[in-house]
CSV table of C-alpha atoms in Angstrom, one decimal:
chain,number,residue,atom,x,y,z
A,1,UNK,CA,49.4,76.0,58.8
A,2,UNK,CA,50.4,72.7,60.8
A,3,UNK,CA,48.6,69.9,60.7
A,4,UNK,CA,46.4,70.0,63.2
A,5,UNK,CA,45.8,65.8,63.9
A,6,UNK,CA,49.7,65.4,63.8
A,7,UNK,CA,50.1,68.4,66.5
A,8,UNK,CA,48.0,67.0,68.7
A,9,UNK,CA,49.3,63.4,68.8
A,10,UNK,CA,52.9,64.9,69.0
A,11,UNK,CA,51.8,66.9,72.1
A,12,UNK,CA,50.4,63.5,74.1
A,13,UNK,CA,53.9,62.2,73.2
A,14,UNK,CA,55.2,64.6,74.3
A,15,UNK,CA,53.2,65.4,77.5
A,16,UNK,CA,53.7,61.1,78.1
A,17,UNK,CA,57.4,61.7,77.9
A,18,UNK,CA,58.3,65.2,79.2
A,19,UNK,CA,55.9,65.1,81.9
A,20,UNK,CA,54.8,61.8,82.5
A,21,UNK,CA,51.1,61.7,81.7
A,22,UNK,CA,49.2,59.1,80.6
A,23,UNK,CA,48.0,59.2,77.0
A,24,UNK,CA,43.9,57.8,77.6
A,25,UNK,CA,43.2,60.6,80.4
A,26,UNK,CA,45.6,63.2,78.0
A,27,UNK,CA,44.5,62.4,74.7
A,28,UNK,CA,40.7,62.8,75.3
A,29,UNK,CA,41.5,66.3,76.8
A,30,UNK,CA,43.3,67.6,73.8
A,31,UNK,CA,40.5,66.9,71.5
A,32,UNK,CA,37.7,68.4,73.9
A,33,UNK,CA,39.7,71.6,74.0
A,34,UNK,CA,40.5,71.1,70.2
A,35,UNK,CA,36.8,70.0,68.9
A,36,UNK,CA,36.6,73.1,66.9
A,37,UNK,CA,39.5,72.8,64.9
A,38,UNK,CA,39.6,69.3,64.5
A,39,UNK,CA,37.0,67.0,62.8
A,40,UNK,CA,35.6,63.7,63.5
A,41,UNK,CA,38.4,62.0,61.1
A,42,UNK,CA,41.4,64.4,61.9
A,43,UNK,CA,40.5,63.6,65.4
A,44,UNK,CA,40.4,59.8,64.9
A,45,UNK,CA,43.6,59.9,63.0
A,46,UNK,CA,45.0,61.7,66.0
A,47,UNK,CA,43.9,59.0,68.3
A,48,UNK,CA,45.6,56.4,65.8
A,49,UNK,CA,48.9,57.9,65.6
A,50,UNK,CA,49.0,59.1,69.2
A,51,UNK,CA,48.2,55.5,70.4
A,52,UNK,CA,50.1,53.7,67.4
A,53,UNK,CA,53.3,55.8,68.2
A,54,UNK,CA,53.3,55.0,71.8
A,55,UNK,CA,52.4,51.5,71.4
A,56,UNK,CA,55.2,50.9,68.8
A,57,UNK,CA,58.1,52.7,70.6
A,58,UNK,CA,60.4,50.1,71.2
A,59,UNK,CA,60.0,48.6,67.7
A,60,UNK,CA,60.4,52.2,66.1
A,61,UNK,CA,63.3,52.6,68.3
A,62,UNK,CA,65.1,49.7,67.0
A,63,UNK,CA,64.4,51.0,63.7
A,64,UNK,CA,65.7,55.1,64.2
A,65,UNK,CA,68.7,53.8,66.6
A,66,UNK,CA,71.3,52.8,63.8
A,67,UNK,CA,70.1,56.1,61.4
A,68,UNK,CA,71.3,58.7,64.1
A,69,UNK,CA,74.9,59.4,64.2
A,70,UNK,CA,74.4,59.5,68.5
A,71,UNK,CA,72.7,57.6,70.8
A,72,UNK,CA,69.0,58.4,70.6
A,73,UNK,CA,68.9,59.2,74.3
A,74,UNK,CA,70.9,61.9,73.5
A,75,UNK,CA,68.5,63.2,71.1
A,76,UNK,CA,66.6,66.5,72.3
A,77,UNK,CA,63.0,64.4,73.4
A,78,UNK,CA,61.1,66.3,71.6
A,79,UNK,CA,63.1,65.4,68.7
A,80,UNK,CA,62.9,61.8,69.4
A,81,UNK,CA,59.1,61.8,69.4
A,82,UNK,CA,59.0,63.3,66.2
A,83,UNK,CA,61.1,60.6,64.5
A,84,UNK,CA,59.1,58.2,66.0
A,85,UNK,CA,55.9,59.8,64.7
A,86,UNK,CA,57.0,59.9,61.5
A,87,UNK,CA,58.9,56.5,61.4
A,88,UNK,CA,55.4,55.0,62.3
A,89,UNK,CA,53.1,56.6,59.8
A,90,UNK,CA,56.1,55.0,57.5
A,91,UNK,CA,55.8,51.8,58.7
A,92,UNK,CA,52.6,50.9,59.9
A,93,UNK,CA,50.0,53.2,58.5
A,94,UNK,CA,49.2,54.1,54.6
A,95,UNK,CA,50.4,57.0,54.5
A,96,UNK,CA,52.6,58.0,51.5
A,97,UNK,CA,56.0,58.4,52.3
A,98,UNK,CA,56.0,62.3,50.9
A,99,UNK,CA,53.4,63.4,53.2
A,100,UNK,CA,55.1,61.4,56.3
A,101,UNK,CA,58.5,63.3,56.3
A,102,UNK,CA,57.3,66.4,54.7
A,103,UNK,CA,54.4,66.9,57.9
A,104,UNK,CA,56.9,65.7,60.0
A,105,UNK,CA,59.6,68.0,58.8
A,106,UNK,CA,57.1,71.1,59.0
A,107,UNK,CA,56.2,69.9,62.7
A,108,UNK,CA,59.8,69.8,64.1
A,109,UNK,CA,60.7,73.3,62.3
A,110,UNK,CA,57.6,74.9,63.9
A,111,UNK,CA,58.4,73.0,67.4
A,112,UNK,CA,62.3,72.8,67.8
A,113,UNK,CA,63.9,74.8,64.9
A,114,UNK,CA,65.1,74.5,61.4
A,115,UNK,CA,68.0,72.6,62.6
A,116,UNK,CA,66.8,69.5,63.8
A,117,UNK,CA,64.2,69.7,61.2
A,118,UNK,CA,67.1,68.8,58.3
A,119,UNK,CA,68.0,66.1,61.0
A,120,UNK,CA,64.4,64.8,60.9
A,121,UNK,CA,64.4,64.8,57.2
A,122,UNK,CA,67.4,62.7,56.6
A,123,UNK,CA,66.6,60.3,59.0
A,124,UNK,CA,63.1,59.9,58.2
A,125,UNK,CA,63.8,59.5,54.5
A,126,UNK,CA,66.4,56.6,55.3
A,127,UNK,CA,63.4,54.9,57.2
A,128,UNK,CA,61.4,55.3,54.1
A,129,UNK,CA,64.2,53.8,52.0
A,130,UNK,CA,64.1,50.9,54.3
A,131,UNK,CA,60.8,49.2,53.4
A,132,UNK,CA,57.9,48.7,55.2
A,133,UNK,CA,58.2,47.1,59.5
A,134,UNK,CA,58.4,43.3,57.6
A,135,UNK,CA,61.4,44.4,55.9
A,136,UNK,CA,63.1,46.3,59.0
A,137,UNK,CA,61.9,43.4,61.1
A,138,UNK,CA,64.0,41.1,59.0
A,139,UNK,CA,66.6,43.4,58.5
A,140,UNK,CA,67.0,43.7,62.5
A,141,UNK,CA,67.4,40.1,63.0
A,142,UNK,CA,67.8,38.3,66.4
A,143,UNK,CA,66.2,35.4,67.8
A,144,UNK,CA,62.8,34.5,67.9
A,145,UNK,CA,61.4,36.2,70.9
A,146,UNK,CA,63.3,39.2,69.8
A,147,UNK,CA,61.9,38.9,66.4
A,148,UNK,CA,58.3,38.7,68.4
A,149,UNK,CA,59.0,41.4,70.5
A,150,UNK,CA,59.4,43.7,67.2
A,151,UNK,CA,56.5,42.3,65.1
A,152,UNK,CA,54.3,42.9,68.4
A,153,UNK,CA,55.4,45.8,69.8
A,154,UNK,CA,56.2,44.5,73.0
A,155,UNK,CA,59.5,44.6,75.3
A,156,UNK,CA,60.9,41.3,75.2
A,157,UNK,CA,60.5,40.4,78.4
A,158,UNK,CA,56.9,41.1,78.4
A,159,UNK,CA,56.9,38.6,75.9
A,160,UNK,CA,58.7,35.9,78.2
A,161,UNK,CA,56.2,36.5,80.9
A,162,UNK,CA,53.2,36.1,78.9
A,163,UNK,CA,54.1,32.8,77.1
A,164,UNK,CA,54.9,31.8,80.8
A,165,UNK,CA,51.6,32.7,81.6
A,166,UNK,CA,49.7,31.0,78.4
A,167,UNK,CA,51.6,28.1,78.4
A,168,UNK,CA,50.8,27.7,74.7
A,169,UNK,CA,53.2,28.4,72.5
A,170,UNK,CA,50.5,29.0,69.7
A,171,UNK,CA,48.5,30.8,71.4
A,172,UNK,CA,51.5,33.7,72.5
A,173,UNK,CA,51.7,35.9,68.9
A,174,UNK,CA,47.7,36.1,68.7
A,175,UNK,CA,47.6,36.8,72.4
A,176,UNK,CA,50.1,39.9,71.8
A,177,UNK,CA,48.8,41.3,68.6
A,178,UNK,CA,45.3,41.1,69.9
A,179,UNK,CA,47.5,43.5,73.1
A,180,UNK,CA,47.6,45.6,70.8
A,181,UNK,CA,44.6,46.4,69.1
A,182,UNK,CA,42.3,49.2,69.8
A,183,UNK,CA,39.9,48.2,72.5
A,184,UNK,CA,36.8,49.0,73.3
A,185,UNK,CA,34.1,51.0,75.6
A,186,UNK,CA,32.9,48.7,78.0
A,187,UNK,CA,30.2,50.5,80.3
A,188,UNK,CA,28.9,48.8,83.1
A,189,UNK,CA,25.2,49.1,84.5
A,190,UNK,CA,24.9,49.8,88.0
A,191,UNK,CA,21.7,51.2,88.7
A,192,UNK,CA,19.9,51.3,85.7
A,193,UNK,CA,18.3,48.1,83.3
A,194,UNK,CA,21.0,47.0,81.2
A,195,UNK,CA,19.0,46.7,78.3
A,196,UNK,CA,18.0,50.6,78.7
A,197,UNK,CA,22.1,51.4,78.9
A,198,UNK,CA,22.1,49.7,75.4
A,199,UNK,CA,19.5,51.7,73.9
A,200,UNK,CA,20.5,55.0,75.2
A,201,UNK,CA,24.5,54.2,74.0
A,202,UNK,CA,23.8,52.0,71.1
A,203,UNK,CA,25.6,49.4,72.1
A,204,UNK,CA,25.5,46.0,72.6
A,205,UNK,CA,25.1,43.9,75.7
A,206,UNK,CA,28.3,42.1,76.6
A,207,UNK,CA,29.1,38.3,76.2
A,208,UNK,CA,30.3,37.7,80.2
A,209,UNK,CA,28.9,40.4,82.7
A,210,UNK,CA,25.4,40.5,83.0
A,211,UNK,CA,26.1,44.2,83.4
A,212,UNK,CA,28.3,44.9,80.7
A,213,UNK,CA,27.1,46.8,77.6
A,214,UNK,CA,30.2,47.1,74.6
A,215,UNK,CA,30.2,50.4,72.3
A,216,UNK,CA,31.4,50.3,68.7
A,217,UNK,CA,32.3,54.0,68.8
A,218,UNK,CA,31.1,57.6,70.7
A,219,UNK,CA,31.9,59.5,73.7
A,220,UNK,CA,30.6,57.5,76.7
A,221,UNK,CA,30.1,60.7,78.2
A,222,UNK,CA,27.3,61.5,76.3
A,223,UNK,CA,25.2,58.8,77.6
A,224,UNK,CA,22.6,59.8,79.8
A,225,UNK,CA,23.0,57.4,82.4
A,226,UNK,CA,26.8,57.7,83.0
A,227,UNK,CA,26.2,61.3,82.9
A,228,UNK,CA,23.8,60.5,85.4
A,229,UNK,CA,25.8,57.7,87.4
A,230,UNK,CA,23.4,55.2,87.5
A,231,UNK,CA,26.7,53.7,84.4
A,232,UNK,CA,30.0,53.9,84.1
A,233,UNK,CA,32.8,52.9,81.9
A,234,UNK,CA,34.5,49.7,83.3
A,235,UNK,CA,36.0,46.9,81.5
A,236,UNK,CA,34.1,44.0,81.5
A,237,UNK,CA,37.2,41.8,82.6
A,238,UNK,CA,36.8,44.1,85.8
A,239,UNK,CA,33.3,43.6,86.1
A,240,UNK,CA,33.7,39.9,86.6
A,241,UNK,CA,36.2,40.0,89.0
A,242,UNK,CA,34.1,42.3,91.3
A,243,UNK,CA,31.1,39.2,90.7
A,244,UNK,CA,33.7,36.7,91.5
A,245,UNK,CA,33.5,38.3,95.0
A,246,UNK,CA,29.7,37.9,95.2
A,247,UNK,CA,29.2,35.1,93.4
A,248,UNK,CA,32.1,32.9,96.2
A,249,UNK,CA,30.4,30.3,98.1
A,250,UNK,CA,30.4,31.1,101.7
A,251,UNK,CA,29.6,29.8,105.1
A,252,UNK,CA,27.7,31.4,107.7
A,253,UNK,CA,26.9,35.1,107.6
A,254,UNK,CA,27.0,37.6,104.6
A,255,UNK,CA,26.6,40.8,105.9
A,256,UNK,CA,29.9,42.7,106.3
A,257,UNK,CA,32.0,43.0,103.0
A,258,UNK,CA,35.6,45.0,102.0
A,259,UNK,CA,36.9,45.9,98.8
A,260,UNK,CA,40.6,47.0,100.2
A,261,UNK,CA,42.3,48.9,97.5
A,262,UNK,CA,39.3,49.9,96.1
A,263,UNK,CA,40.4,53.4,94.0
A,264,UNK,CA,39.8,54.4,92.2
A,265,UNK,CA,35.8,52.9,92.8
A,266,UNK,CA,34.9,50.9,89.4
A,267,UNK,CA,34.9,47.6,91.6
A,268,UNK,CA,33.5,48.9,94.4
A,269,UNK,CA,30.3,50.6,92.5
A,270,UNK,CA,29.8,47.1,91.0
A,271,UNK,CA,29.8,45.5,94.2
A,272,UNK,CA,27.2,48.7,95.5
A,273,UNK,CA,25.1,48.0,93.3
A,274,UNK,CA,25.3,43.9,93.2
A,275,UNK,CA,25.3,43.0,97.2
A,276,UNK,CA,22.0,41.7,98.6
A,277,UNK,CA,20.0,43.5,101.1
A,278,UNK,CA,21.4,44.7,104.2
A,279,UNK,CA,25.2,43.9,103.4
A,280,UNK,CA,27.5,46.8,104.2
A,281,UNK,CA,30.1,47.8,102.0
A,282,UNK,CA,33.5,49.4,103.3
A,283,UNK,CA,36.0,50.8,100.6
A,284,UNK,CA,39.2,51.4,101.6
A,285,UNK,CA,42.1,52.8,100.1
A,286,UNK,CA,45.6,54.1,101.4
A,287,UNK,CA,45.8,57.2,98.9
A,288,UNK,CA,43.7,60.0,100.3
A,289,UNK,CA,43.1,61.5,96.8
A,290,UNK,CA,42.0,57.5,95.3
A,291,UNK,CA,40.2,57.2,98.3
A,292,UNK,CA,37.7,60.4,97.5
A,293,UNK,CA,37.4,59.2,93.8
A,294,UNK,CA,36.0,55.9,95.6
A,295,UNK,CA,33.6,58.5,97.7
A,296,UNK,CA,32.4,59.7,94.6
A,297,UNK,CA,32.0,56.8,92.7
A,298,UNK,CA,29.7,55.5,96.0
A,299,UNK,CA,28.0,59.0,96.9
A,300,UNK,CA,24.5,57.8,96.1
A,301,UNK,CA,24.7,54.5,98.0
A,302,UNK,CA,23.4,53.8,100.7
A,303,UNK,CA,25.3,51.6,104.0
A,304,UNK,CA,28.6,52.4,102.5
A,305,UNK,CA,31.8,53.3,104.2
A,306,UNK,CA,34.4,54.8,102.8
A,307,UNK,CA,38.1,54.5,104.8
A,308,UNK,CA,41.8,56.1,103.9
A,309,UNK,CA,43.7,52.7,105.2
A,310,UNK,CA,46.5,50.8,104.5
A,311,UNK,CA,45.5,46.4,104.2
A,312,UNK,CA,48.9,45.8,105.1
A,313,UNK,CA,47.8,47.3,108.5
A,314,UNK,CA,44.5,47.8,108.2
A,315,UNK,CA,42.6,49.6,111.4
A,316,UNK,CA,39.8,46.8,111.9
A,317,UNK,CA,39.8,44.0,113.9
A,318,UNK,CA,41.2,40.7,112.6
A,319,UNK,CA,37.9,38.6,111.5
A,320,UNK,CA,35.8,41.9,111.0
A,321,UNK,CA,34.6,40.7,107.1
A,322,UNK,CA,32.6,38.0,105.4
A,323,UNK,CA,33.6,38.9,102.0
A,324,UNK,CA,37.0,41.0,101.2
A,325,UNK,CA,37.9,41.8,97.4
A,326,UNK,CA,41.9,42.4,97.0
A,327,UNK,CA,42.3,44.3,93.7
A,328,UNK,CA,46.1,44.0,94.0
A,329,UNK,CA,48.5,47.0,93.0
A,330,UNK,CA,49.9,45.4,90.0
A,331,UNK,CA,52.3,46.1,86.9
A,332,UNK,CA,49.0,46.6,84.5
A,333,UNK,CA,50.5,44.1,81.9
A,334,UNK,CA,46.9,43.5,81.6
A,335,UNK,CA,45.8,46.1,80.0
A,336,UNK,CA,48.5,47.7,77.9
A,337,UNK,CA,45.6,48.2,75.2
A,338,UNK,CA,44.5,51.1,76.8
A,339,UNK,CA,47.8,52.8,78.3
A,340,UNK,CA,50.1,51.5,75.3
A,341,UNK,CA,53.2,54.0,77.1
A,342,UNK,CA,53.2,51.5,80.1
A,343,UNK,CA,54.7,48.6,78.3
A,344,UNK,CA,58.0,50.8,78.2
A,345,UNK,CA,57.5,52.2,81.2
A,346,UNK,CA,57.6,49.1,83.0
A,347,UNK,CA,60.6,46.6,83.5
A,348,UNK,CA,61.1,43.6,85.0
A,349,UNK,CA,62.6,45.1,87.7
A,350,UNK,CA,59.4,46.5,88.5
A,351,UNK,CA,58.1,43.1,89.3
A,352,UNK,CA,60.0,42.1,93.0
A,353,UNK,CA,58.7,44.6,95.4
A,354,UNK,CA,55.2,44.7,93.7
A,355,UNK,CA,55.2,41.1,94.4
A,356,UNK,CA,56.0,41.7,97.9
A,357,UNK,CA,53.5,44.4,98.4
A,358,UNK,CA,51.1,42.2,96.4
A,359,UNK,CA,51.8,39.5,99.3
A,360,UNK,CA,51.9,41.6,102.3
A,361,UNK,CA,48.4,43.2,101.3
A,362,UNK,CA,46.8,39.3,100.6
A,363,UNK,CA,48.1,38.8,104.5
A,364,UNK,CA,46.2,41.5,105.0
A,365,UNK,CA,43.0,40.5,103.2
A,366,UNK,CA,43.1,37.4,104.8
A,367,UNK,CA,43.7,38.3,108.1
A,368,UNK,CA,40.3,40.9,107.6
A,369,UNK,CA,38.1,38.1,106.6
A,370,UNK,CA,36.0,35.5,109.2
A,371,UNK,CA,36.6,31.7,109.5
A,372,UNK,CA,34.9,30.4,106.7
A,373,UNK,CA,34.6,34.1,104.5
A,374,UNK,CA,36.3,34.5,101.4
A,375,UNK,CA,39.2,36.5,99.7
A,376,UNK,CA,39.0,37.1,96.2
A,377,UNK,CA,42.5,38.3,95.0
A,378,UNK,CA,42.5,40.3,91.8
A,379,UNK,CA,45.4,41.5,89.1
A,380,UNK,CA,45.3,43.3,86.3
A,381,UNK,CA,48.5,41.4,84.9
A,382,UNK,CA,49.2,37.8,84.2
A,383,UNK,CA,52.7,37.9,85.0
A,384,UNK,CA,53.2,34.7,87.0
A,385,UNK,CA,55.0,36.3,89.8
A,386,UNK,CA,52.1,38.3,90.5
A,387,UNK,CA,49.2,36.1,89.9
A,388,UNK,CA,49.9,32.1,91.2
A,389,UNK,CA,53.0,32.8,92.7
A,390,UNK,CA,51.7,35.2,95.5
A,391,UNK,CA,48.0,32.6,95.7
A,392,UNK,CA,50.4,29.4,96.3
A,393,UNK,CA,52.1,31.3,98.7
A,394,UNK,CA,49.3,32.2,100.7
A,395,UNK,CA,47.7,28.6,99.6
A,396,UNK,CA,50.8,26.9,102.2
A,397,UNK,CA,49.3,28.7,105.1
A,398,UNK,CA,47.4,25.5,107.0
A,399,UNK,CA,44.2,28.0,107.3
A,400,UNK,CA,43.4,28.9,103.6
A,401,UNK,CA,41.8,26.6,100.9
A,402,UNK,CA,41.5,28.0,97.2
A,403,UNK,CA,38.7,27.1,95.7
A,404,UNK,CA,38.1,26.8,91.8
A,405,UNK,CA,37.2,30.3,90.2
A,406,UNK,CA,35.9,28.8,86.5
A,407,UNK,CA,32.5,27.0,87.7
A,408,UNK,CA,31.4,30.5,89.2
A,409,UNK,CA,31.3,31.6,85.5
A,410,UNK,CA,30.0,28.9,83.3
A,411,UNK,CA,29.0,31.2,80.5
A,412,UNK,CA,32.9,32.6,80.0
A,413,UNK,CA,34.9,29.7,77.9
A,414,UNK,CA,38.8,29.4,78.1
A,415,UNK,CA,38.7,31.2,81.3
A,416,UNK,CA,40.6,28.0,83.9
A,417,UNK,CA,44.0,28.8,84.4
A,418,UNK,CA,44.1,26.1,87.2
A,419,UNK,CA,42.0,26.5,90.3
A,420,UNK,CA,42.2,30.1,89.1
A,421,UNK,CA,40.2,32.7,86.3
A,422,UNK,CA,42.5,34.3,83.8
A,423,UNK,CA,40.6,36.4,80.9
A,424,UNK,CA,42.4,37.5,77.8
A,425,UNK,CA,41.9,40.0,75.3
A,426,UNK,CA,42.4,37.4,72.0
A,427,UNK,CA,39.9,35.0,74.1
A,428,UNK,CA,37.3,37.4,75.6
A,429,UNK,CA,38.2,40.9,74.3
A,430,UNK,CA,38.9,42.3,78.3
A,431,UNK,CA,41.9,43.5,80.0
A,432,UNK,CA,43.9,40.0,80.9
A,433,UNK,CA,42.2,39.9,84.2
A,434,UNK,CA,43.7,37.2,86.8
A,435,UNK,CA,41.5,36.2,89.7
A,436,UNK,CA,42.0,33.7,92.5
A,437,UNK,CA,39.6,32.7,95.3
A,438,UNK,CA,40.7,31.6,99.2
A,439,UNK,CA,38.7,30.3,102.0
A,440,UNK,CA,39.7,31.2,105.4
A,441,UNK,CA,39.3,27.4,106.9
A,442,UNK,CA,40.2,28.5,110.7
């Protein structure tokens, strides 16, 4: 009999690296169709070393590479995963070293073969050998920003962008460590009392959002209002930077507003639910499928619009918006606590042509909204490139004014990053939300 926990994180590894999913919409699926064979704890230990072994690749990486007589590359994948599931129950979990390789061992004879089961086995026990991550860490070596990027579990230049980004050098290893704890369920109440969503859940209402409720544990699908859609689950960094857009000082008229890459609807259901009387609401996104989940998301609101369009070349007149909300495509450095594969999916390389989409689209936005409306431009990332960069570019223009985002929200401390709103999850416990505010002045 295999261990059933260890069988089911090894299958989100390997459905994250043979077929590209992503482990928070795999994971949960697995332990639906599973819930009779796995308990409450086997299934929490699966979510553990699923997430824990996707988080830690790199650093687990550094650790297997110099053990395997080949380049690990080489290595069948599904091969690979299991050496990194086993090297990280080694290293960062108390598990005793016996019942590590041994389950690991069983797993890769029942999954690949008896052959690259002895290969597991040696390797696995030379990890074991090695001492705990402090002693591999050391035994690795390199600078200090490589040194961080192993005790952290972060690529290096992740590292680089976010003590770019902090611009304290103190605060960069809490910052990343905090990256990389287990976050948790935010639910936001649209269109139900938010002190009801806290009963029903039994949560607790959140510090920032006046619609935010935080869970310590459960399925969020159990509670009767999301079931219902009057809630949802939303980060509460998000939740603010869909206020941001309603709480913007404006001149003149309020009554036409446009969230423009609104899928797949979290934002946009906020902003539903949040807009005075007699506002419209038009969602748009260029992705057909994003743009239906954004239909659903909205499909008991009233004076809503819902539009498959481009905000690079958007099909409605220039000046047609009092209030637009630009929730940027983005690398999601932001919120690698709850899709830990990104980190290593990403590169820096990944960071030019988002920027000039990122641009392009904030032309857009700003080109959609009235003399004297707003744009609120939203990341989740607070790579610089993508965040003040692409606002002082637009900032040069001799019709935009930014105005200051941290007196809108006087209850969130340590938010200022500038003129500009950056969250944190070691400051506020959200994604690392960036948000930036711009006046059309002509």
């Amino acid at each position: 009999m295999l261990d059933g926990a260890r069988l089911t994180a090894f299958d989100v590894l390997d459905g994250v690296s043979g077929r590209g999913a992503y482990a928070n919409l795999l994971l949960p699926q697995l332990l639906r169709e599973r819930a009779a064979d796995l308990g409450e704890r086997d299934a929490a230990f699966a979510t553990q070393l699923a997430y824990g072994t996707l988080r830690a690749t790199g650093t687990l990486d550094a650790v297997l590479a110099p053990l395997v007589s080949r380049p690990l590359a080489e290595l069948d994948p599904r091969v690979l995963d299991l050496l990194r599931l086993g090297a990280h129950q080694l290293l960062d979990l108390r598990v005793p070293a016996h019942a590590a390789v041994d389950t690991t061992v069983a797993l890769t004879r029942a999954i690949v073969g008896t052959g690259a089961s002895g290969l597991v086995n040696a390797v696995l026990r030379k990890v074991a050998a090695g001492g705990d991550r402090a002693a591999w860490v050391e035994r690795l070596g390199g600078d200090g920003d490589q040194r961080l990027a192993l005790v952290t579990d972060h690529p290096r230049w992740i590292v680089e962008a976010w003590r770019d980004a902090l611009g304290d050098e103190a605060e960069l290893e809490p910052a990343l460590l905090a990256d990389d704890a287990a976050p948790e369920v935010h639910l936001v109440a649209r269109r139900v009392p938010r002190e009801q969503l806290a009963a029903e859940s039994g949560g607790q209402p959140g510090p920032w959002s006046p619609y935010a409720v935080r869970l310590g544990g459960g399925d969020p699908a159990r509670v009767p209002s999301v079931r219902a859609g009057r809630a949802a689950v939303q980060d509460e960094g998000s939740q603010l930077a869909a206020l941001l857009l309603a709480r913007a000082p404006l001149e003149g008229p309020d009554a036409a507003w446009l969230d423009v890459c609104a899928g797949p609807g979290g934002k946009a259901g906020l902003l539903a639910a949040v807009r005075p009387e007699g506002v419209r609401l038009t969602a748009a996104d260029r992705a057909p499928h994003r743009a239906e989940l954004v239909r659903q998301a909205l499909r008991d609101e009233d004076d809503v619009e819902v539009l498959v369009a481009d905000g690079r070349t958007p099909p409605w007149a220039p000046g047609s918006f009092d209030r637009v909300l630009l929730d940027a495509p983005c690398t999601g450095l932001g919120a690698l606590r709850r899709r830990p594969e990104v980190r290593w999916r990403r590169t820096a390389d990944d960071v030019p042509p988002l920027v000039e989409l990122q641009t392009a689209l904030l032309d857009g936005a700003l080109a959609s909204v009235r003399t004297g409306g707003v744009v609120a431009y939203v990341t989740c990332s607070p790579h610089n490139d993508e965040t003040v960069a692409v606002v002082d570019a637009a900032a040069g223009r001799d019709d935009v004014e930014v105005l200051p985002v941290a007196p809108l929200f006087p209850e969130v401390p340590g938010l200022a990053r500038g003129d500009h709103g950056q969250l944190w999850p070691h400051r506020h416990g959200t994604d690392a939300m960036f948000m930036a505010l711009l006046r059309r002045t002509r």
